[in-house]
């Protein structure tokens, strides 16, 4: 099979790494890719992922059998729809289905209509009505912008004053902030369940947990994710059964009832409160960094599964998972998620890999023979071991081998799993 991968982050490097193991793979391209992905695929940097017609043209020229779309923006931008018009198969959902991530209001209304558990909410199209409503509510309360705001359009307000300010801040998120969602605050532990779906059936992957805040003990600003581990014991088999029965299957059939076929990876961001899962958000794609711990545990052929999703015959597939555990520590630029410097040389990637890590490139570039920092999240260092404690110990030994100026990482990745060690895995 000839495969084209869209994207340039750690998630896409992990996808490329796993796809490259498939015996089905023949020619492999990435737009735009990154220095890590270039080990497996020819990276095409002069085509923009925002330019659907250029991407379609490239796929036609190279006789691509499957386009794998990593990030949300091209999905929301209708890339899969345009590929379909040209009879090119994709792993990724179409524009209508991508609203599940692209519009919080679409997702929340759908969950309400089909009774899928999520936080209670109200939608406002002007700040004054939102403020009036908030005045009579309990705190903390959650204020969200409607559209894609690069993960930043969510404010958890502890009191009335902060909540009123948060409503004013929504206008900073451009069009995404034109409508405001005010949501009940959910207490509990978060987890991410990613799932493969062909639009008819949905097969969950191993549950994972992200670490969204920039500093240890979940302090500081929200980021794209500072590390992850899988499996996440907070999603034990009982919770997973509820996730499947109350959330994953109902959302796919809700979409079907609305005339929308969702194919690809569906990401359910969950809050687990006393064993009961509720949806925090849906994403229309693989999570990042979750993908960097979930795919190392996948024993089946990823490309075969992705093709089955695209062709609508996932029911014929059996997906096998390893019993091991994986931990990923993200190495970020100092200052991230605010402003940070770039172009520092990265050393020690090879040493970390020799020691047993997979080092996924998230924000790097190649200059001469050197690898330089080029983004906020720079690398994801993943280790797979028999259990979480062993993976934690080894991953931090691998991290020690890597250096770049102003490098920052969390030192408590996966420690939330340790309180479950005596319980069911
Ligand atoms: P989102 O972009 O919707 O995933 O929100 C970002 C983060 O805000 C989530 O990962 C949660 O940590 C937090 N959050 C969002 N909505 C809620 C809620 N209703 N209750 C508690 N925390 C929330
Ligand atoms: N790790 C969070 C996300 O991918 O949205």
Short mmCIF file of C-alpha atoms and ligand atoms in Angstrom, two decimals:
data_model
loop_
_atom_site.label_atom_id
_atom_site.label_comp_id
_atom_site.label_asym_id
_atom_site.label_seq_id
_atom_site.Cartn_x
_atom_site.Cartn_y
_atom_site.Cartn_z
CA UNK A 1 0.00 0.00 0.00
CA UNK A 2 1.10 3.56 -0.67
CA UNK A 3 0.40 5.72 2.36
CA UNK A 4 0.38 9.49 2.90
CA UNK A 5 0.51 10.79 6.49
CA UNK A 6 -0.63 14.35 7.24
CA UNK A 7 0.94 16.21 10.17
CA UNK A 8 4.23 17.02 11.87
CA UNK A 9 3.95 16.35 15.62
CA UNK A 10 4.83 13.64 18.12
CA UNK A 11 1.50 11.96 17.42
CA UNK A 12 2.34 11.71 13.73
CA UNK A 13 5.85 10.40 14.48
CA UNK A 14 4.28 7.66 16.62
CA UNK A 15 1.80 6.89 13.80
CA UNK A 16 4.63 6.75 11.24
CA UNK A 17 6.71 4.49 13.52
CA UNK A 18 3.83 2.03 13.88
CA UNK A 19 2.68 2.19 10.25
CA UNK A 20 6.27 1.49 9.13
CA UNK A 21 6.10 -1.92 10.84
CA UNK A 22 3.25 -3.06 8.60
CA UNK A 23 4.06 -5.67 5.94
CA UNK A 24 1.33 -4.03 3.82
CA UNK A 25 3.33 -0.80 3.46
CA UNK A 26 5.02 0.00 0.16
CA UNK A 27 5.70 3.71 -0.44
CA UNK A 28 5.33 6.11 2.49
CA UNK A 29 5.06 9.92 2.33
CA UNK A 30 4.35 12.63 4.91
CA UNK A 31 3.11 16.22 4.48
CA UNK A 32 4.97 18.00 6.00
CA UNK A 33 6.45 15.38 8.39
CA UNK A 34 9.39 16.08 10.72
CA UNK A 35 12.99 14.86 11.22
CA UNK A 36 11.77 11.84 13.19
CA UNK A 37 9.17 10.89 10.58
CA UNK A 38 11.81 11.24 7.84
CA UNK A 39 13.36 7.97 9.04
CA UNK A 40 10.26 6.16 7.74
CA UNK A 41 8.65 8.39 5.12
CA UNK A 42 9.62 10.86 2.43
CA UNK A 43 8.69 14.26 3.89
CA UNK A 44 7.11 16.79 1.50
CA UNK A 45 7.56 20.24 2.97
CA UNK A 46 6.46 22.41 0.05
CA UNK A 47 2.76 21.47 0.21
CA UNK A 48 0.57 23.09 2.86
CA UNK A 49 -1.78 20.78 4.77
CA UNK A 50 -4.29 23.65 4.57
CA UNK A 51 -4.37 23.42 0.78
CA UNK A 52 -6.75 20.53 0.14
CA UNK A 53 -6.46 20.59 -3.65
CA UNK A 54 -2.65 20.39 -3.52
CA UNK A 55 -2.82 17.46 -1.09
CA UNK A 56 -5.38 15.67 -3.30
CA UNK A 57 -3.21 16.29 -6.38
CA UNK A 58 -0.15 14.85 -4.63
CA UNK A 59 -2.11 11.79 -3.50
CA UNK A 60 -3.31 11.21 -7.06
CA UNK A 61 0.20 11.58 -8.50
CA UNK A 62 1.66 9.08 -6.05
CA UNK A 63 -1.20 6.56 -6.30
CA UNK A 64 -1.88 6.79 -2.59
CA UNK A 65 -4.08 3.98 -1.24
CA UNK A 66 -4.69 5.53 2.18
CA UNK A 67 -4.26 9.04 3.59
CA UNK A 68 -3.85 9.10 7.37
CA UNK A 69 -4.81 12.49 8.81
CA UNK A 70 -3.18 13.30 12.17
CA UNK A 71 -4.32 16.77 13.33
CA UNK A 72 -7.82 18.23 13.69
CA UNK A 73 -7.44 21.32 11.46
CA UNK A 74 -7.42 19.46 8.10
CA UNK A 75 -10.38 17.31 9.26
CA UNK A 76 -12.40 20.40 10.19
CA UNK A 77 -11.23 21.90 6.89
CA UNK A 78 -12.83 19.06 4.89
CA UNK A 79 -9.67 17.34 3.60
CA UNK A 80 -11.25 13.89 3.93
CA UNK A 81 -14.34 15.05 1.98
CA UNK A 82 -12.15 16.36 -0.84
CA UNK A 83 -10.10 13.14 -0.92
CA UNK A 84 -13.30 11.12 -1.05
CA UNK A 85 -14.52 13.14 -4.05
CA UNK A 86 -11.30 12.05 -5.79
CA UNK A 87 -11.92 8.42 -4.75
CA UNK A 88 -9.00 8.37 -2.33
CA UNK A 89 -9.49 6.54 0.97
CA UNK A 90 -8.67 8.23 4.26
CA UNK A 91 -8.25 7.31 7.88
CA UNK A 92 -9.89 10.34 9.44
CA UNK A 93 -13.39 11.72 9.67
CA UNK A 94 -15.24 14.01 7.29
CA UNK A 95 -16.03 17.67 7.89
CA UNK A 96 -19.48 17.11 9.38
CA UNK A 97 -18.19 14.48 11.81
CA UNK A 98 -15.24 16.70 12.78
CA UNK A 99 -17.73 19.16 14.28
CA UNK A 100 -17.65 16.87 17.27
CA UNK A 101 -14.30 18.50 18.04
CA UNK A 102 -14.67 21.70 16.00
CA UNK A 103 -17.79 22.94 17.80
CA UNK A 104 -18.30 22.38 21.50
CA UNK A 105 -21.94 23.44 21.09
CA UNK A 106 -22.54 20.80 18.40
CA UNK A 107 -20.98 18.13 20.64
CA UNK A 108 -22.83 19.21 23.79
CA UNK A 109 -26.23 19.43 22.05
CA UNK A 110 -25.74 16.00 20.50
CA UNK A 111 -24.86 14.50 23.89
CA UNK A 112 -27.90 16.17 25.46
CA UNK A 113 -30.27 14.95 22.74
CA UNK A 114 -29.02 11.35 22.95
CA UNK A 115 -28.53 11.31 26.76
CA UNK A 116 -24.78 10.71 26.71
CA UNK A 117 -23.32 11.57 30.15
CA UNK A 118 -21.58 14.96 30.23
CA UNK A 119 -21.54 18.09 32.41
CA UNK A 120 -24.76 20.17 32.43
CA UNK A 121 -24.37 23.30 30.28
CA UNK A 122 -25.91 26.44 28.82
CA UNK A 123 -24.99 28.24 25.60
CA UNK A 124 -24.94 32.04 25.19
CA UNK A 125 -24.38 34.20 22.15
CA UNK A 126 -23.66 37.37 24.04
CA UNK A 127 -21.51 38.06 27.10
CA UNK A 128 -24.21 39.87 29.09
CA UNK A 129 -26.60 36.91 29.13
CA UNK A 130 -23.73 34.60 30.11
CA UNK A 131 -22.81 36.92 33.00
CA UNK A 132 -26.41 37.16 34.20
CA UNK A 133 -26.68 33.36 34.27
CA UNK A 134 -23.34 32.90 36.04
CA UNK A 135 -24.40 35.23 38.85
CA UNK A 136 -26.90 32.62 40.08
CA UNK A 137 -24.56 29.60 39.82
CA UNK A 138 -22.25 27.67 42.15
CA UNK A 139 -18.47 27.69 41.84
CA UNK A 140 -16.12 26.51 40.45
CA UNK A 141 -17.74 26.87 37.04
CA UNK A 142 -16.31 26.26 33.55
CA UNK A 143 -16.38 28.85 30.75
CA UNK A 144 -15.56 27.68 27.20
CA UNK A 145 -15.24 29.27 23.76
CA UNK A 146 -17.23 27.39 21.10
CA UNK A 147 -14.69 26.63 18.34
CA UNK A 148 -11.13 25.39 18.03
CA UNK A 149 -8.94 27.57 20.24
CA UNK A 150 -5.77 25.44 20.24
CA UNK A 151 -6.75 23.93 23.58
CA UNK A 152 -6.77 27.31 25.27
CA UNK A 153 -10.43 28.32 25.16
CA UNK A 154 -11.36 26.79 28.53
CA UNK A 155 -11.31 28.65 31.86
CA UNK A 156 -12.18 27.09 35.21
CA UNK A 157 -13.36 29.98 37.40
CA UNK A 158 -13.20 29.57 41.18
CA UNK A 159 -15.46 32.51 42.03
CA UNK A 160 -17.90 35.02 40.55
CA UNK A 161 -15.30 37.68 39.80
CA UNK A 162 -13.05 35.23 37.90
CA UNK A 163 -16.05 33.84 36.02
CA UNK A 164 -17.16 37.30 34.86
CA UNK A 165 -13.60 38.07 33.72
CA UNK A 166 -13.47 34.72 31.92
CA UNK A 167 -16.55 35.65 29.89
CA UNK A 168 -14.78 38.86 28.81
CA UNK A 169 -11.67 36.88 27.88
CA UNK A 170 -13.61 34.70 25.42
CA UNK A 171 -13.46 37.51 22.86
CA UNK A 172 -9.67 36.91 22.71
CA UNK A 173 -10.32 33.58 21.01
CA UNK A 174 -11.49 35.19 17.75
CA UNK A 175 -14.43 33.54 16.02
CA UNK A 176 -14.16 30.62 18.45
CA UNK A 177 -15.28 32.98 21.24
CA UNK A 178 -18.43 34.33 19.55
CA UNK A 179 -20.54 31.82 21.42
CA UNK A 180 -19.90 30.93 25.04
CA UNK A 181 -20.58 27.63 26.77
CA UNK A 182 -21.00 27.72 30.55
CA UNK A 183 -20.60 24.28 32.09
CA UNK A 184 -21.00 22.54 35.42
CA UNK A 185 -17.59 21.72 37.00
CA UNK A 186 -16.90 17.99 37.23
CA UNK A 187 -14.70 16.65 40.02
CA UNK A 188 -12.74 13.45 39.51
CA UNK A 189 -9.86 11.94 37.59
CA UNK A 190 -9.45 12.48 33.86
CA UNK A 191 -8.65 9.79 31.31
CA UNK A 192 -8.55 9.49 27.54
CA UNK A 193 -10.15 6.62 25.67
CA UNK A 194 -9.29 6.57 21.98
CA UNK A 195 -11.23 4.26 19.71
CA UNK A 196 -11.15 2.97 16.15
CA UNK A 197 -14.42 3.24 14.28
CA UNK A 198 -15.66 2.51 10.77
CA UNK A 199 -18.90 4.41 11.37
CA UNK A 200 -20.76 1.26 12.38
CA UNK A 201 -18.80 -0.38 15.16
CA UNK A 202 -16.34 1.16 17.58
CA UNK A 203 -13.36 -0.64 19.17
CA UNK A 204 -11.70 1.13 22.09
CA UNK A 205 -7.94 1.25 22.49
CA UNK A 206 -6.11 0.83 25.78
CA UNK A 207 -7.12 3.70 28.11
CA UNK A 208 -4.52 6.42 28.68
CA UNK A 209 -4.02 9.43 30.90
CA UNK A 210 -2.57 12.76 29.81
CA UNK A 211 -0.95 15.43 32.04
CA UNK A 212 -2.31 18.76 30.81
CA UNK A 213 -0.75 21.22 33.26
CA UNK A 214 2.79 22.42 32.70
CA UNK A 215 4.19 21.79 36.21
CA UNK A 216 4.32 18.86 38.63
CA UNK A 217 1.25 18.15 40.79
CA UNK A 218 -0.97 19.57 38.04
CA UNK A 219 0.10 23.15 38.65
CA UNK A 220 0.51 26.00 36.17
CA UNK A 221 -1.11 26.60 32.80
CA UNK A 222 -2.83 24.06 30.58
CA UNK A 223 -0.66 22.75 27.73
CA UNK A 224 -1.18 20.38 24.81
CA UNK A 225 -0.05 17.61 27.19
CA UNK A 226 3.21 17.11 29.12
CA UNK A 227 3.23 13.32 29.23
CA UNK A 228 1.01 10.27 29.24
CA UNK A 229 0.82 6.66 30.28
CA UNK A 230 -1.22 3.58 29.41
CA UNK A 231 -3.05 1.62 30.58
CA UNK A 232 -4.68 4.11 32.96
CA UNK A 233 -5.99 2.04 35.90
CA UNK A 234 -8.71 4.61 36.70
CA UNK A 235 -10.45 3.12 33.65
CA UNK A 236 -10.73 -0.43 34.99
CA UNK A 237 -12.74 -3.04 33.12
CA UNK A 238 -15.99 -1.97 34.79
CA UNK A 239 -15.48 1.68 33.86
CA UNK A 240 -14.45 0.69 30.32
CA UNK A 241 -17.68 -1.27 29.93
CA UNK A 242 -19.64 1.88 30.88
CA UNK A 243 -17.54 3.97 28.49
CA UNK A 244 -18.40 1.59 25.66
CA UNK A 245 -22.08 1.19 26.51
CA UNK A 246 -22.97 4.73 27.61
CA UNK A 247 -20.59 6.85 25.55
CA UNK A 248 -18.79 5.31 22.56
CA UNK A 249 -21.55 3.23 20.99
CA UNK A 250 -24.28 5.83 21.67
CA UNK A 251 -22.26 8.68 20.11
CA UNK A 252 -21.61 6.72 16.91
CA UNK A 253 -25.28 5.79 16.62
CA UNK A 254 -26.31 9.38 17.53
CA UNK A 255 -24.18 10.64 14.65
CA UNK A 256 -25.69 8.01 12.35
CA UNK A 257 -29.18 9.14 13.34
CA UNK A 258 -28.16 12.67 12.34
CA UNK A 259 -26.98 11.39 8.96
CA UNK A 260 -23.27 11.59 9.83
CA UNK A 261 -20.87 8.71 9.34
CA UNK A 262 -17.83 9.01 11.59
CA UNK A 263 -14.78 7.03 10.49
CA UNK A 264 -11.30 7.13 11.96
CA UNK A 265 -10.15 7.65 15.53
CA UNK A 266 -12.59 9.04 18.06
CA UNK A 267 -11.05 10.45 21.23
CA UNK A 268 -13.22 10.64 24.34
CA UNK A 269 -11.79 12.91 27.03
CA UNK A 270 -13.44 11.65 30.21
CA UNK A 271 -13.92 12.62 33.83
CA UNK A 272 -14.27 9.56 36.07
CA UNK A 273 -16.17 10.35 39.27
CA UNK A 274 -16.63 7.45 41.69
CA UNK A 275 -16.42 4.96 38.82
CA UNK A 276 -18.88 6.86 36.59
CA UNK A 277 -17.49 8.26 33.32
CA UNK A 278 -18.72 11.53 31.83
CA UNK A 279 -17.50 13.24 28.66
CA UNK A 280 -15.30 16.33 29.07
CA UNK A 281 -14.81 16.64 25.32
CA UNK A 282 -14.58 14.66 22.12
CA UNK A 283 -11.69 15.01 19.72
CA UNK A 284 -11.90 13.86 16.12
CA UNK A 285 -8.37 12.41 16.00
CA UNK A 286 -5.68 10.61 17.96
CA UNK A 287 -4.57 12.37 21.17
CA UNK A 288 -1.11 13.79 21.58
CA UNK A 289 0.80 12.58 23.62
CA UNK A 290 -1.65 9.70 24.29
CA UNK A 291 -0.84 8.14 20.90
CA UNK A 292 2.79 7.90 21.97
CA UNK A 293 1.85 5.42 24.73
CA UNK A 294 -1.13 3.67 23.17
CA UNK A 295 0.47 2.61 19.87
CA UNK A 296 3.53 0.96 21.48
CA UNK A 297 1.04 -1.39 23.19
CA UNK A 298 -0.79 -2.28 19.98
CA UNK A 299 0.23 -5.74 18.78
CA UNK A 300 -1.95 -5.82 15.66
CA UNK A 301 -1.10 -4.23 12.32
CA UNK A 302 -2.15 -0.56 12.56
CA UNK A 303 -2.33 -0.10 8.80
CA UNK A 304 -4.66 -3.06 8.42
CA UNK A 305 -6.98 -1.62 11.12
CA UNK A 306 -6.92 1.84 9.57
CA UNK A 307 -7.79 0.44 6.17
CA UNK A 308 -10.68 -1.52 7.72
CA UNK A 309 -11.97 1.72 9.29
CA UNK A 310 -11.77 3.50 5.94
CA UNK A 311 -13.48 0.65 4.10
CA UNK A 312 -16.20 0.07 6.70
CA UNK A 313 -15.26 -3.50 7.63
CA UNK A 314 -13.81 -3.12 11.12
CA UNK A 315 -16.14 -5.84 12.46
CA UNK A 316 -13.93 -8.43 10.78
CA UNK A 317 -10.86 -7.32 12.73
CA UNK A 318 -9.58 -8.51 16.07
CA UNK A 319 -7.30 -6.03 17.77
CA UNK A 320 -4.60 -7.40 20.05
CA UNK A 321 -2.97 -5.43 22.87
CA UNK A 322 0.15 -6.12 24.90
CA UNK A 323 -0.08 -6.55 28.70
CA UNK A 324 2.83 -4.13 29.16
CA UNK A 325 2.68 -0.50 30.26
CA UNK A 326 4.03 2.57 28.48
CA UNK A 327 5.05 5.97 29.86
CA UNK A 328 5.86 9.06 27.76
CA UNK A 329 7.59 12.15 29.16
CA UNK A 330 7.35 15.28 26.99
CA UNK A 331 10.48 17.43 26.85
CA UNK A 332 9.36 21.02 26.31
CA UNK A 333 11.05 24.35 25.60
CA UNK A 334 11.50 26.55 28.69
CA UNK A 335 8.60 29.03 28.89
CA UNK A 336 6.08 26.78 27.05
CA UNK A 337 3.03 27.11 26.86
CA UNK A 338 3.84 30.83 26.80
CA UNK A 339 6.63 32.19 24.60
CA UNK A 340 9.87 30.22 24.32
CA UNK A 341 13.12 30.27 22.37
CA UNK A 342 13.89 27.93 19.47
CA UNK A 343 16.96 26.65 17.60
CA UNK A 344 18.80 25.06 20.53
CA UNK A 345 20.80 21.97 19.60
CA UNK A 346 19.40 18.69 20.97
CA UNK A 347 21.91 16.06 22.03
CA UNK A 348 21.52 12.53 23.36
CA UNK A 349 18.55 11.22 21.34
CA UNK A 350 20.59 8.24 20.09
CA UNK A 351 21.81 7.43 23.61
CA UNK A 352 18.24 7.47 24.96
CA UNK A 353 17.15 5.16 22.14
CA UNK A 354 20.08 2.79 22.78
CA UNK A 355 18.93 2.67 26.40
CA UNK A 356 15.50 1.46 25.26
CA UNK A 357 13.35 4.52 24.62
CA UNK A 358 11.40 5.48 21.52
CA UNK A 359 12.04 9.19 21.09
CA UNK A 360 9.22 10.84 19.14
CA UNK A 361 9.91 14.22 17.54
CA UNK A 362 7.22 16.84 18.24
CA UNK A 363 8.88 20.19 17.54
CA UNK A 364 12.30 19.69 15.95
CA UNK A 365 14.08 20.58 12.74
CA UNK A 366 17.22 19.40 11.04
CA UNK A 367 19.99 21.86 10.25
CA UNK A 368 23.12 20.40 8.63
CA UNK A 369 23.51 17.21 10.63
CA UNK A 370 22.16 18.70 13.86
CA UNK A 371 18.67 18.39 15.36
CA UNK A 372 17.41 21.71 16.74
CA UNK A 373 14.41 22.66 18.88
CA UNK A 374 11.58 24.13 16.78
CA UNK A 375 8.45 24.09 18.93
CA UNK A 376 6.96 24.22 22.44
CA UNK A 377 6.73 20.47 22.86
CA UNK A 378 10.05 19.23 21.45
CA UNK A 379 10.28 15.47 22.07
CA UNK A 380 8.22 12.67 23.59
CA UNK A 381 10.35 10.01 25.28
CA UNK A 382 8.44 6.73 25.57
CA UNK A 383 9.42 3.56 27.40
CA UNK A 384 7.47 0.29 27.43
CA UNK A 385 8.00 -2.06 30.37
CA UNK A 386 6.21 -4.85 32.25
CA UNK A 387 4.43 -2.40 34.56
CA UNK A 388 4.07 1.33 35.28
CA UNK A 389 6.68 1.59 38.10
CA UNK A 390 9.34 -0.07 35.90
CA UNK A 391 8.40 2.17 32.95
CA UNK A 392 8.61 5.31 35.11
CA UNK A 393 12.05 4.38 36.42
CA UNK A 394 13.44 3.66 32.98
CA UNK A 395 11.86 6.58 31.15
CA UNK A 396 13.48 9.10 33.48
CA UNK A 397 16.87 7.39 33.01
CA UNK A 398 16.39 7.85 29.27
CA UNK A 399 15.34 11.48 29.72
CA UNK A 400 18.64 12.10 31.58
CA UNK A 401 20.56 11.25 28.40
CA UNK A 402 18.90 14.08 26.42
CA UNK A 403 19.76 17.73 26.68
CA UNK A 404 18.95 21.09 25.12
CA UNK A 405 19.15 24.56 26.62
CA UNK A 406 16.16 25.55 28.79
CA UNK A 407 14.68 22.04 28.53
CA UNK A 408 11.68 21.55 30.82
CA UNK A 409 9.75 18.38 31.72
CA UNK A 410 7.45 17.10 34.46
CA UNK A 411 8.98 14.70 36.97
CA UNK A 412 5.72 13.13 38.11
CA UNK A 413 4.39 11.57 34.90
CA UNK A 414 2.31 8.43 35.58
CA UNK A 415 2.58 8.67 39.37
CA UNK A 416 -1.24 8.97 39.58
CA UNK A 417 -1.36 5.32 38.47
CA UNK A 418 0.61 4.13 41.50
CA UNK A 419 -2.28 4.47 43.94
CA UNK A 420 -4.06 1.71 42.00
CA UNK A 421 -1.22 -0.83 42.03
CA UNK A 422 -2.92 -3.17 44.50
CA UNK A 423 -6.22 -2.98 42.59
CA UNK A 424 -7.33 -4.48 39.30
CA UNK A 425 -5.13 -3.39 36.39
P1 LIG B 1 -11.20 20.83 26.99
O1 LIG B 1 -10.46 21.72 26.04
O2 LIG B 1 -12.69 20.88 26.85
O3 LIG B 1 -10.63 19.45 27.01
O4 LIG B 1 -10.86 21.36 28.44
C1 LIG B 1 -9.53 21.47 28.89
C2 LIG B 1 -9.42 20.96 30.29
O5 LIG B 1 -10.29 21.72 31.14
C3 LIG B 1 -9.88 19.53 30.47
O6 LIG B 1 -8.88 18.61 30.18
C4 LIG B 1 -10.26 19.51 31.93
O7 LIG B 1 -9.10 19.38 32.72
C5 LIG B 1 -10.83 20.89 32.15
N1 LIG B 1 -12.30 20.89 32.03
C6 LIG B 1 -13.03 21.13 30.94
N2 LIG B 1 -14.35 21.03 31.20
C7 LIG B 1 -14.46 20.70 32.50
C8 LIG B 1 -15.56 20.46 33.39
N3 LIG B 1 -16.84 20.59 32.99
N4 LIG B 1 -15.28 20.14 34.67
C9 LIG B 1 -14.01 20.05 35.10
N5 LIG B 1 -12.93 20.28 34.33
C10 LIG B 1 -13.15 20.59 33.03
N1 LIG B 2 -3.61 15.33 24.80
C1 LIG B 2 -4.77 16.06 24.54
C2 LIG B 2 -5.21 16.10 23.16
O1 LIG B 2 -4.66 15.45 22.29
O2 LIG B 2 -6.16 16.81 22.87
#
